[in-house]
Short mmCIF file of C-alpha atoms and ligand atoms in Angstrom, two decimals:
data_model
loop_
_atom_site.label_atom_id
_atom_site.label_comp_id
_atom_site.label_asym_id
_atom_site.label_seq_id
_atom_site.Cartn_x
_atom_site.Cartn_y
_atom_site.Cartn_z
CA MET A 1 99.57 149.97 95.75
CA THR A 2 103.02 148.53 97.04
CA ASP A 3 105.53 147.08 93.87
CA LEU A 4 104.67 143.59 95.36
CA ALA A 5 100.54 143.82 95.14
CA ALA A 6 101.28 145.41 91.36
CA ARG A 7 103.34 142.69 90.32
CA LEU A 8 101.06 140.35 91.45
CA SER A 9 97.96 142.08 89.73
CA ALA A 10 99.59 141.75 86.70
CA ILE A 11 101.11 138.13 86.83
CA ASP A 12 97.27 137.30 87.60
CA SER A 13 95.35 139.59 84.94
CA GLN A 14 98.35 137.37 82.70
CA ILE A 15 97.69 134.18 83.56
CA ALA A 16 93.38 135.43 82.94
CA ASP A 17 94.12 136.58 79.24
CA ALA A 18 96.84 133.21 78.57
CA ALA A 19 93.80 131.20 79.80
CA HIS A 20 90.94 132.76 78.04
CA ALA A 21 93.42 132.33 75.00
CA ALA A 22 93.50 128.81 75.54
CA GLY A 23 89.61 128.72 76.27
CA ARG A 24 90.09 128.17 79.31
CA ASP A 25 88.44 129.60 82.87
CA ASP A 26 91.28 130.48 84.92
CA ALA A 27 89.39 129.99 88.48
CA GLU A 28 90.77 126.34 87.63
CA ILE A 29 94.16 127.39 87.17
CA THR A 30 96.44 127.88 90.60
CA ARG A 31 99.26 130.16 90.89
CA ILE A 32 101.42 129.17 93.45
CA VAL A 33 104.34 131.87 94.64
CA VAL A 34 107.47 130.44 94.94
CA THR A 35 109.26 132.45 97.49
CA LYS A 36 112.66 130.34 97.75
CA PHE A 37 115.68 132.52 99.05
CA HIS A 38 113.08 135.18 100.29
CA PRO A 39 112.15 136.10 103.93
CA ALA A 40 109.29 134.78 106.08
CA GLU A 41 108.64 138.16 105.66
CA LEU A 42 107.70 138.16 102.40
CA VAL A 43 105.21 135.40 102.96
CA ARG A 44 103.09 137.30 105.14
CA GLN A 45 102.96 139.70 102.51
CA LEU A 46 101.64 137.35 100.00
CA HIS A 47 99.09 136.26 102.67
CA ALA A 48 97.62 139.85 103.24
CA LEU A 49 97.38 140.19 99.54
CA GLY A 50 95.53 137.20 99.34
CA VAL A 51 98.02 134.33 97.80
CA ARG A 52 97.12 131.24 99.82
CA ASP A 53 99.22 128.62 98.00
CA ILE A 54 103.59 128.66 98.45
CA GLY A 55 106.46 127.12 96.92
CA GLU A 56 109.61 126.24 98.05
CA ASN A 57 111.99 123.87 96.75
CA ARG A 58 114.72 123.08 99.69
CA GLN A 59 113.26 120.97 103.14
CA GLN A 60 115.23 123.50 105.64
CA GLU A 61 114.39 126.99 104.42
CA LEU A 62 110.23 124.85 103.66
CA SER A 63 110.10 123.93 107.28
CA ALA A 64 112.01 127.30 109.00
CA LYS A 65 109.44 129.34 107.11
CA ALA A 66 106.19 127.25 107.55
CA GLU A 67 107.13 127.31 111.33
CA GLU A 68 107.90 131.08 111.31
CA VAL A 69 105.14 131.94 109.48
CA ALA A 70 102.32 129.67 110.74
CA LEU A 71 99.01 130.73 109.25
CA ALA A 72 96.78 128.07 108.99
CA ASP A 73 95.21 128.76 105.56
CA LEU A 74 98.92 128.57 103.56
CA ARG A 75 99.08 125.66 101.54
CA TRP A 76 103.07 124.84 101.38
CA HIS A 77 104.10 123.37 98.20
CA PHE A 78 107.55 121.59 98.09
CA ILE A 79 109.01 121.97 94.47
CA GLY A 80 112.60 120.61 94.91
CA GLN A 81 114.50 117.64 94.77
CA ALA A 82 114.11 115.47 97.90
CA GLN A 83 116.64 113.33 99.29
CA THR A 84 114.59 110.44 101.74
CA ASN A 85 116.34 111.07 104.35
CA LYS A 86 114.54 114.91 104.37
CA ALA A 87 110.78 112.85 103.85
CA ALA A 88 109.99 113.06 107.31
CA SER A 89 110.71 117.02 107.53
CA ILE A 90 109.13 117.47 104.38
CA ARG A 91 106.19 115.94 105.43
CA ARG A 92 105.59 117.83 108.23
CA SER A 93 105.51 121.02 106.78
CA ALA A 94 103.89 120.07 103.10
CA ASP A 95 100.72 120.25 102.03
CA VAL A 96 101.77 119.08 98.49
CA VAL A 97 104.54 117.20 97.25
CA HIS A 98 106.02 118.01 93.14
CA SER A 99 108.81 116.34 93.17
CA VAL A 100 108.38 112.52 93.68
CA ASP A 101 110.47 111.16 91.49
CA ARG A 102 111.16 107.97 92.69
CA VAL A 103 109.84 104.55 94.70
CA LYS A 104 111.89 105.28 96.94
CA LEU A 105 110.66 108.50 97.74
CA ALA A 106 107.45 107.92 97.75
CA ASN A 107 108.04 104.89 100.30
CA SER A 108 109.92 107.38 102.73
CA LEU A 109 106.61 109.87 102.55
CA ASP A 110 104.52 107.23 103.15
CA ARG A 111 106.22 105.92 106.09
CA ALA A 112 106.80 109.43 108.10
CA ALA A 113 102.80 109.36 107.55
CA ASP A 114 101.45 110.34 111.66
CA GLY A 115 97.79 109.29 110.83
CA GLY A 116 96.71 112.18 109.68
CA ASP A 117 95.40 113.35 106.50
CA ALA A 118 96.38 111.53 103.15
CA LEU A 119 99.53 113.66 101.49
CA ASP A 120 98.88 115.23 97.97
CA VAL A 121 101.87 114.51 95.66
CA LEU A 122 102.88 114.57 91.96
CA VAL A 123 105.67 112.75 90.07
CA GLN A 124 108.02 114.38 88.67
CA ILE A 125 108.97 113.84 85.13
CA ASN A 126 112.05 114.65 83.80
CA LEU A 127 111.30 116.53 80.49
CA THR A 128 115.14 116.54 79.28
CA ASP A 129 117.48 113.79 78.21
CA ASP A 130 119.86 114.51 81.56
CA ALA A 131 119.07 111.40 83.62
CA GLY A 132 120.36 113.31 86.60
CA ARG A 133 117.51 116.11 86.47
CA GLY A 134 114.92 115.04 88.97
CA GLY A 135 112.31 113.18 88.00
CA VAL A 136 111.61 110.03 86.37
CA THR A 137 111.38 108.97 82.36
CA PRO A 138 108.45 109.49 80.82
CA ALA A 139 108.83 106.07 80.18
CA GLY A 140 108.81 105.42 83.89
CA ALA A 141 106.07 107.62 84.88
CA GLU A 142 103.12 105.23 85.14
CA ALA A 143 105.50 102.44 86.65
CA LEU A 144 105.85 104.91 89.88
CA ALA A 145 102.41 106.48 89.98
CA GLU A 146 100.91 102.60 89.98
CA HIS A 147 103.25 102.38 93.00
CA ILE A 148 101.85 105.43 94.70
CA LEU A 149 98.76 104.25 94.73
CA SER A 150 99.03 101.90 96.47
CA LEU A 151 100.46 103.37 99.19
CA PRO A 152 97.37 104.49 101.27
CA SER A 153 98.71 107.56 103.38
CA LEU A 154 99.49 108.92 99.44
CA ARG A 155 97.15 110.71 96.93
CA LEU A 156 98.15 110.95 93.76
CA ARG A 157 97.15 114.46 92.08
CA GLY A 158 99.34 114.53 88.89
CA VAL A 159 102.41 115.67 87.21
CA MET A 160 104.83 118.23 87.28
CA GLY A 161 107.74 118.95 85.12
CA VAL A 162 110.12 121.83 84.36
CA ALA A 163 110.58 123.10 80.79
CA PRO A 164 113.92 122.29 79.39
CA LEU A 165 115.96 125.35 78.45
CA ASP A 166 117.24 123.63 75.37
CA GLU A 167 113.90 123.45 74.36
CA ALA A 168 111.01 125.12 73.42
CA PRO A 169 108.57 124.82 75.91
CA ALA A 170 104.91 124.35 74.09
CA SER A 171 106.72 120.93 73.19
CA ALA A 172 107.81 120.33 76.44
CA PHE A 173 105.00 120.48 77.60
CA ALA A 174 102.79 118.97 75.06
CA ARG A 175 105.34 115.95 76.63
CA LEU A 176 103.87 116.26 79.89
CA ARG A 177 100.76 116.66 78.82
CA GLY A 178 101.04 113.22 77.40
CA VAL A 179 102.62 111.61 80.59
CA SER A 180 99.26 113.05 82.16
CA ASP A 181 97.21 111.68 80.47
CA ARG A 182 98.55 107.82 80.80
CA ILE A 183 98.62 108.79 84.37
CA ARG A 184 94.66 110.20 84.68
CA GLY A 185 94.15 107.06 83.01
CA LEU A 186 95.22 105.27 85.70
CA ASP A 187 93.48 107.00 88.26
CA ALA A 188 90.64 110.00 87.23
CA GLU A 189 91.62 112.11 90.24
CA ALA A 190 95.20 112.28 88.99
CA THR A 191 94.16 115.74 86.99
CA TRP A 192 96.58 118.26 88.25
CA ILE A 193 99.62 119.64 85.64
CA SER A 194 102.26 121.41 87.43
CA ALA A 195 103.90 123.55 84.89
CA GLY A 196 105.05 127.22 84.13
CA MET A 197 106.95 129.71 85.63
CA THR A 198 108.03 132.70 85.09
CA GLY A 199 109.47 132.36 81.81
CA ASP A 200 107.18 130.17 80.45
CA PHE A 201 103.66 130.31 82.17
CA ALA A 202 101.54 131.27 79.15
CA GLU A 203 102.90 128.50 76.64
CA ALA A 204 102.23 125.90 79.86
CA ILE A 205 98.14 127.34 80.57
CA ALA A 206 98.20 126.46 77.06
CA ALA A 207 98.96 122.88 77.39
CA GLY A 208 96.93 122.86 80.36
CA ALA A 209 98.39 123.20 83.52
CA THR A 210 96.39 123.46 86.66
CA HIS A 211 99.37 124.33 88.45
CA LEU A 212 101.79 126.92 87.68
CA ARG A 213 104.91 127.87 90.17
CA ILE A 214 106.23 131.28 89.77
CA GLY A 215 108.51 132.93 91.61
CA SER A 216 110.72 136.39 90.59
CA ALA A 217 107.92 137.59 88.05
CA ILE A 218 106.30 138.28 91.34
CA THR A 219 108.71 138.27 94.12
CA GLY A 220 111.19 140.47 92.23
CA PRO A 221 114.89 139.54 91.87
CA ARG A 222 116.21 136.35 94.24
CA PRO A 223 118.55 137.44 97.19
CA ASP A 224 122.00 136.06 96.78
CA ARG A 225 121.66 132.34 98.18
CA GLY A 226 124.14 133.38 100.73
C1 LIG B 1 112.51 128.40 91.29
C2 LIG B 1 111.32 127.55 91.29
C3 LIG B 1 110.68 127.95 90.13
C4 LIG B 1 110.30 129.63 90.19
O1 LIG B 1 111.24 129.85 88.93
P1 LIG B 1 111.14 131.64 88.76
O2 LIG B 1 111.64 131.67 87.46
O3 LIG B 1 111.35 132.51 89.59
O4 LIG B 1 109.49 131.92 88.19
C5 LIG B 1 109.42 127.14 89.81
N1 LIG B 1 109.68 125.73 89.67
C6 LIG B 1 110.80 125.00 90.57
C7 LIG B 1 111.04 123.39 90.44
C8 LIG B 1 111.72 126.27 90.41
O5 LIG B 1 112.89 125.19 91.63
#
């Protein structure tokens, strides 16, 4: 077994253990492998190991890799902060956008629709007190979700959050869960909770995460940004 295969299978058993400890079925949890800064070749290796969900946080890297890898059964998740002028490029390459945090971005993604399927989107919630971080405030989440529901080419799937560095992840994820419950009240299909990274995915699973974004624990350390 390669190191990559060993790390992937170790993380998958930890995911299963955390799910069972929380009384959940691990089959309802999607493990996204975040491959940012790694070459496209790594995505191919992951695909050969059965990975189908890939996460990227920069538009240019997403677009270049999706084009280079060109495997039809991969789902590309855009998880980074998005500029509105990159919305069309993001929409072309991504199957899911986790980081919709303002009306303007939602509108730009909607305008970029090309008549194909609706784009799955999540409302990114800022779980920190720092307004400069990505995400809408928990108090502003429902208004943004309502707006997304009015845009025909976007399909609201739920919420996404990153735990702050200066707070126990469990309490941050409980807050995200609260926002998720309110948004599910607006649309019963908006059930996804994208939360949990290398350092906190067990806590995220305990709080109800449906989509984990795991990078370095599976890929190994990220190469320098260059
Ligand atoms: C990089 C990144 C991850 C994965 O981080 P790891 O700690 O390597 O697992 C998850 N979510 C977002 C938004 C990221 O940018």
